[in-house]
CSV table of C-alpha atoms in Angstrom, one decimal:
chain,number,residue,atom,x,y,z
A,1,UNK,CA,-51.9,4.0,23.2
A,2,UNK,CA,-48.3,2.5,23.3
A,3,UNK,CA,-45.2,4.7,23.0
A,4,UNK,CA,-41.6,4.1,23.3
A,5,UNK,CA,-38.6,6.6,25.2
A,6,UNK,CA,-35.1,6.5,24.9
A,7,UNK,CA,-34.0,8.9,27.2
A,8,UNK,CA,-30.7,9.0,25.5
A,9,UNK,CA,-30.3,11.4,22.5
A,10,UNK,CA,-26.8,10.3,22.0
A,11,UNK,CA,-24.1,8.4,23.9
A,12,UNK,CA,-20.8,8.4,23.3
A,13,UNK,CA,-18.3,5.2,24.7
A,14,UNK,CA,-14.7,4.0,24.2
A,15,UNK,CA,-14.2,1.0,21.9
A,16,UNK,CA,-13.8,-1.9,24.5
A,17,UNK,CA,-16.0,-0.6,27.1
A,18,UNK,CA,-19.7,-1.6,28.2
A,19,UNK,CA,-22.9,-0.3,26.9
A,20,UNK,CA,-26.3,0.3,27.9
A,21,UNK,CA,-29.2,1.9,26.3
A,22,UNK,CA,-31.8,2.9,27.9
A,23,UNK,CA,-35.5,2.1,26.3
A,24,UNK,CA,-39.0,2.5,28.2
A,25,UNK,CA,-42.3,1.9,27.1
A,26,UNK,CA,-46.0,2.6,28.1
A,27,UNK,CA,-48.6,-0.3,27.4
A,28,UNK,CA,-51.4,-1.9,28.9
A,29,UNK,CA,-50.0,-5.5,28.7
A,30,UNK,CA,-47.0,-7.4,27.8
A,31,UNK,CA,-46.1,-6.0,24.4
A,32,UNK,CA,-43.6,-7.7,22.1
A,33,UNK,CA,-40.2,-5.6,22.4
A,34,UNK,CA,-37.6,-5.0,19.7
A,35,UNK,CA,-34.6,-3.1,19.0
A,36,UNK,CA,-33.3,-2.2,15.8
A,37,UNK,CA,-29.9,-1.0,14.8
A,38,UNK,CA,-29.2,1.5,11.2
A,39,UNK,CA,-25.7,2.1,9.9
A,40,UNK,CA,-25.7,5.6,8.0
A,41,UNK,CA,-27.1,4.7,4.6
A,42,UNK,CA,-28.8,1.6,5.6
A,43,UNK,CA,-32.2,0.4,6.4
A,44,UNK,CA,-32.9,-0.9,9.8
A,45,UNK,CA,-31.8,-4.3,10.8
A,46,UNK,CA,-33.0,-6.2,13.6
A,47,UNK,CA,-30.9,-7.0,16.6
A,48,UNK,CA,-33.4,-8.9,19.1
A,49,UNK,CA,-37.0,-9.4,20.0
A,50,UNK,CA,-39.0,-10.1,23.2
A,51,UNK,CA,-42.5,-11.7,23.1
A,52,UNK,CA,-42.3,-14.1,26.0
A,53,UNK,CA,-40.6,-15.9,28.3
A,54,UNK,CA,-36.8,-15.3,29.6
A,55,UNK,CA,-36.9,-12.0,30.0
A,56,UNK,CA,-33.0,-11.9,28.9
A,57,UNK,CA,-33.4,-12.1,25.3
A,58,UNK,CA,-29.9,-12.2,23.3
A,59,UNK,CA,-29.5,-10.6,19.8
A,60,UNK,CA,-26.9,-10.8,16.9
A,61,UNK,CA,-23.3,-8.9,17.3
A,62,UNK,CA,-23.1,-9.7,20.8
A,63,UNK,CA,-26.4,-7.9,22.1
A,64,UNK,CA,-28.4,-8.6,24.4
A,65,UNK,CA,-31.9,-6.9,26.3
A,66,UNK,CA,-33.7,-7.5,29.8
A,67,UNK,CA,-36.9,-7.0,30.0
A,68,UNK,CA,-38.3,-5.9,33.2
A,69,UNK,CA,-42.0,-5.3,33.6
A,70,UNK,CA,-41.8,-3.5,37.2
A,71,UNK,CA,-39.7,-0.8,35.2
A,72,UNK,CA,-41.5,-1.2,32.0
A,73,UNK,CA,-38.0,-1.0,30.3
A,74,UNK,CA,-36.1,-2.9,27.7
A,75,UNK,CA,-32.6,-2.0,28.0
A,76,UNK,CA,-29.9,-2.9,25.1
A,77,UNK,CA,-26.8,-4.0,26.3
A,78,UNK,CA,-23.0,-5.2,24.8
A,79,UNK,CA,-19.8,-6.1,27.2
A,80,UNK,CA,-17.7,-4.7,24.8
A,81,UNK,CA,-18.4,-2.3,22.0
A,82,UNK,CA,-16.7,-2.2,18.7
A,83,UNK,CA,-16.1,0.6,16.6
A,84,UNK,CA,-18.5,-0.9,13.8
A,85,UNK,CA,-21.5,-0.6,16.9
A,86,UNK,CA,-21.3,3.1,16.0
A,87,UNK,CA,-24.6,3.4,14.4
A,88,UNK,CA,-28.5,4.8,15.7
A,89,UNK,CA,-30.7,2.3,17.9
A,90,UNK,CA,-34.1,2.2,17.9
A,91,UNK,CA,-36.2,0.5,20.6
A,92,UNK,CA,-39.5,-0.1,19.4
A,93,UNK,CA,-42.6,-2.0,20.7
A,94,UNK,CA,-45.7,-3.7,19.1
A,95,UNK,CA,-49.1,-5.3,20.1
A,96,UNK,CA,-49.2,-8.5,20.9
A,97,UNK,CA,-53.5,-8.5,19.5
A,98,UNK,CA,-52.2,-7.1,16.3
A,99,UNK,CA,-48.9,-7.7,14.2
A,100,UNK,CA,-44.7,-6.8,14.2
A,101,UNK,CA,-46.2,-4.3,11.3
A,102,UNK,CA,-47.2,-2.1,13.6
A,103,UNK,CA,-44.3,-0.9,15.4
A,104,UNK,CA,-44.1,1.6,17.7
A,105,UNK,CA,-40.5,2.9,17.7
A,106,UNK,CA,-38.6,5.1,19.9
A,107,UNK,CA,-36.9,8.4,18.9
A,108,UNK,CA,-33.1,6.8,18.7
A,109,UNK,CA,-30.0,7.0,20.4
A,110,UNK,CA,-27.3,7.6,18.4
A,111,UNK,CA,-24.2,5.7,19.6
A,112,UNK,CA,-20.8,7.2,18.9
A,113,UNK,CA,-17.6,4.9,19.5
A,114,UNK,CA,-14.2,6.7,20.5
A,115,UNK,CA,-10.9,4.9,19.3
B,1,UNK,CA,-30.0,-11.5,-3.0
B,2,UNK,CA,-31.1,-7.8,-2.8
B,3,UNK,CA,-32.9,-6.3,0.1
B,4,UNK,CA,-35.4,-4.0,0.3
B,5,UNK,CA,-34.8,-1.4,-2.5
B,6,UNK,CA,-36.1,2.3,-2.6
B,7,UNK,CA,-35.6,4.8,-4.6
B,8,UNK,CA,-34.8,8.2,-4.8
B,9,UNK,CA,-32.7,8.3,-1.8
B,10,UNK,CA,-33.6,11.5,-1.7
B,11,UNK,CA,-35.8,13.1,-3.3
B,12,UNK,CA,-36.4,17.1,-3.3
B,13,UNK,CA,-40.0,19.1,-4.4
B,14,UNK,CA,-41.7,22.7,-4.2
B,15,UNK,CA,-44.5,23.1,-2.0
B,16,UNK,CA,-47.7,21.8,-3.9
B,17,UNK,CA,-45.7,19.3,-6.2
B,18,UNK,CA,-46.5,15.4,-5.8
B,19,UNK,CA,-44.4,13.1,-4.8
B,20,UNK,CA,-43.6,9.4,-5.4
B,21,UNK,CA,-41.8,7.3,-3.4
B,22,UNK,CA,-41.1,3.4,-4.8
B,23,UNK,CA,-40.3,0.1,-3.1
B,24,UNK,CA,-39.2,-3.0,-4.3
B,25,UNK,CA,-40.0,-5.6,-1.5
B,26,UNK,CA,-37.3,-8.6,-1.3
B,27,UNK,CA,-37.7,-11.4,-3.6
B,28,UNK,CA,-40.1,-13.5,-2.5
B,29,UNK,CA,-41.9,-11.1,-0.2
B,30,UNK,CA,-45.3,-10.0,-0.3
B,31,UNK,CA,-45.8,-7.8,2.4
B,32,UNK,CA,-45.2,-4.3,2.4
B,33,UNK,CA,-45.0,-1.7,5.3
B,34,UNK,CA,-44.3,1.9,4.9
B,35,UNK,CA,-43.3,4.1,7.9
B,36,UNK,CA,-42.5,7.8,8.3
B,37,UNK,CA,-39.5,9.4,10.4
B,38,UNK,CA,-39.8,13.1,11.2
B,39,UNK,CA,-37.0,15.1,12.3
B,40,UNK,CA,-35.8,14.5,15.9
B,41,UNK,CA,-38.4,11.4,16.1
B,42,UNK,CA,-38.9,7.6,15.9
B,43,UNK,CA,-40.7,6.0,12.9
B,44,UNK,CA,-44.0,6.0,12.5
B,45,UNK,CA,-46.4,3.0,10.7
B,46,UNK,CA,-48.2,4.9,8.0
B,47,UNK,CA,-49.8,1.9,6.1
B,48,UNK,CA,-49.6,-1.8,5.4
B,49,UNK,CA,-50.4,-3.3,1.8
B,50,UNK,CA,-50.2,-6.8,0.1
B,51,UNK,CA,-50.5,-7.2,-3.7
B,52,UNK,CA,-53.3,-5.3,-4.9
B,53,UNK,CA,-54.8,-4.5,-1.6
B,54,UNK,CA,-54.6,-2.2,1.4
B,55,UNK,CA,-54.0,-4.2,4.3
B,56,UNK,CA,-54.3,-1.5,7.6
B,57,UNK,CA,-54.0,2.6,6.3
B,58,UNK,CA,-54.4,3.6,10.4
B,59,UNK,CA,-51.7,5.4,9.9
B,60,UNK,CA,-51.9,7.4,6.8
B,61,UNK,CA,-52.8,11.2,6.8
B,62,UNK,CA,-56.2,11.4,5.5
B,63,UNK,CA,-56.2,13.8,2.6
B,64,UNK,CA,-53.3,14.3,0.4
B,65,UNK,CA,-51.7,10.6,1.0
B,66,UNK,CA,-52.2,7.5,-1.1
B,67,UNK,CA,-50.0,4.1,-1.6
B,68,UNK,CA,-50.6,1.3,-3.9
B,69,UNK,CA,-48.7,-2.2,-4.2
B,70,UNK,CA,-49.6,-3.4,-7.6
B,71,UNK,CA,-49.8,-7.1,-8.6
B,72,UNK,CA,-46.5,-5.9,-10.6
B,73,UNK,CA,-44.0,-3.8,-9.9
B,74,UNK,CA,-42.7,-1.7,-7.3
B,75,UNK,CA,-45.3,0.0,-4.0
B,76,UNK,CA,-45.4,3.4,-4.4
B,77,UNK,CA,-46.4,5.6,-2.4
B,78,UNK,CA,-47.5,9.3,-3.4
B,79,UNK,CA,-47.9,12.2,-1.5
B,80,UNK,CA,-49.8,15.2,-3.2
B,81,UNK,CA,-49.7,19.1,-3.2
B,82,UNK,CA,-46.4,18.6,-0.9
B,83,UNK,CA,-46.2,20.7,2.0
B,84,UNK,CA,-43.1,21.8,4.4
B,85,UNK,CA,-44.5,19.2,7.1
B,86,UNK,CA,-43.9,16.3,4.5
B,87,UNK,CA,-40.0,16.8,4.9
B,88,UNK,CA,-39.4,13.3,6.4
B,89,UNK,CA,-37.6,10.0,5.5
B,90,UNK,CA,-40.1,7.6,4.6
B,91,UNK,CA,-39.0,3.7,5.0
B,92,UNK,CA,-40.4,1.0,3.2
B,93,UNK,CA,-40.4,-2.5,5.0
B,94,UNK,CA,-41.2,-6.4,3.4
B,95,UNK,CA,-42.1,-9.1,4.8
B,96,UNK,CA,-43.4,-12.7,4.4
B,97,UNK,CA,-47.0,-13.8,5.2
B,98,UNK,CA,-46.2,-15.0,9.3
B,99,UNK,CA,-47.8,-14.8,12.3
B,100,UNK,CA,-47.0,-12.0,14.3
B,101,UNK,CA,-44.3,-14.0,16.5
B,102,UNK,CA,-42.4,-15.2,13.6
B,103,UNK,CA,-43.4,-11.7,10.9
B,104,UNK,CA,-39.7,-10.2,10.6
B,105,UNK,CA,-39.4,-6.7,9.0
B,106,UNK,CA,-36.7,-5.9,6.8
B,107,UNK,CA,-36.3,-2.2,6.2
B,108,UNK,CA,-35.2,-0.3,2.9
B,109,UNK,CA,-32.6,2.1,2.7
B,110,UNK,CA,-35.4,4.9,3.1
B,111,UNK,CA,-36.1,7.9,0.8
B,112,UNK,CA,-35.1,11.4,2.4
B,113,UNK,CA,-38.2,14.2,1.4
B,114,UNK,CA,-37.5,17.5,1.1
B,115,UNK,CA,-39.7,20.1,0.3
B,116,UNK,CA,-38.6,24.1,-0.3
């Protein structure tokens, strides 16, 4: 069975600075790779996708994920977060053999952005 | 152009009341997904449906759980006898008929259950 972990429950940065979060997933093959981003009172949006090839895949509002199979990780990363980033990520992943329906997704990581 | 639209937002019932949850997929969509978010946890595919037909219910609690997408109006989805354990936010997503590399989910606002 797939499954998805963000080890990261919450992560607080300074507007300006990097970011990473942290996503790792357990599947038998190459799965297709996602991460979604909800604002308090929205519905998720999607900010990137992996289902093949370069394994740097970049996303709207300046993201951007690696996926590395020898670490069976998908990390989400920004040069330089804004305060409108502050929001919950969700790292999810799906099976190639069936459809982006069925989505796997992580726990979240809520990010909080400091003035 | 509206997005997905659900309503309640939140929604609040005793133990052993139902429950019904509606979606209105975008315009144009005819594709619906419904997922589950527990407490402290990521969401959770409960059931896929196009008009008048279940698609994929793998993920649906077996007894007390039902969802419908009628060839008019909203999907609903309706949870009976409520217990504690249903306490969740349930998100509806749409879609367009696409292969899986180009399907692209867009989520509803969700519907916050809580039951006293």
């Amino acid at each position: 069975a797939q499954s998805v972990t963000q080890p990261d429950i919450h992560i607080t940065v300074s507007e300006g600075a990097s970011l990473e979060l942290r996503c790792n997933y357990s599947y038998g093959a190459t799965p297709y790779l996602f991460w979604y981003v909800q604002s308090p009172g929205q519905g998720l949006q999607l900010l990137l996708k992996y289902f093949s090839g370069d394994t740097l895949v970049q996303g709207i509002k300046g993201f951007e994920a690696e996926f590395k199979r020898s670490q069976s990780s998908f990390n989400l990363r920004k040069p330089s977060v804004h305060w409108s980033d502050a929001a919950e990520y969700f790292c999810a992943v799906g099976s190639p053999s069936g459809s982006a329906r069925q989505l796997t997704f992580g726990s979240g990581t809520q990010l909080t952005v400091l003035p | 152009n509206a997005g997905v639209m659900q309503n309640p937002r939140h929604l609040v019932r005793r133990r052993g009341q139902e429950a019904r949850l509606r979606c209105s997929p975008m315009k144009g969509h005819s594709h619906v997904y419904w997922y589950r978010q527990l407490p402290e946890e990521g969401l959770k595919f409960m059931v896929y449906l196009q008009k008048e037909n279940i698609i994929d219910e793998s993920g649906m609690p077996k007894e007390r759980f039902s969802a419908e997408f009628p060839k008019e109006g909203p999907s609903i989805l309706r949870i009976q006898q409520v217990v504690r354990g249903d306490s969740a936010a349930y998100f509806c997503a749409s879609s367009r008929p696409a292969g899986p590399v180009n399907e692209k989910l867009f989520f509803g606002s969700g519907t916050q259950l809580s039951v006293l």
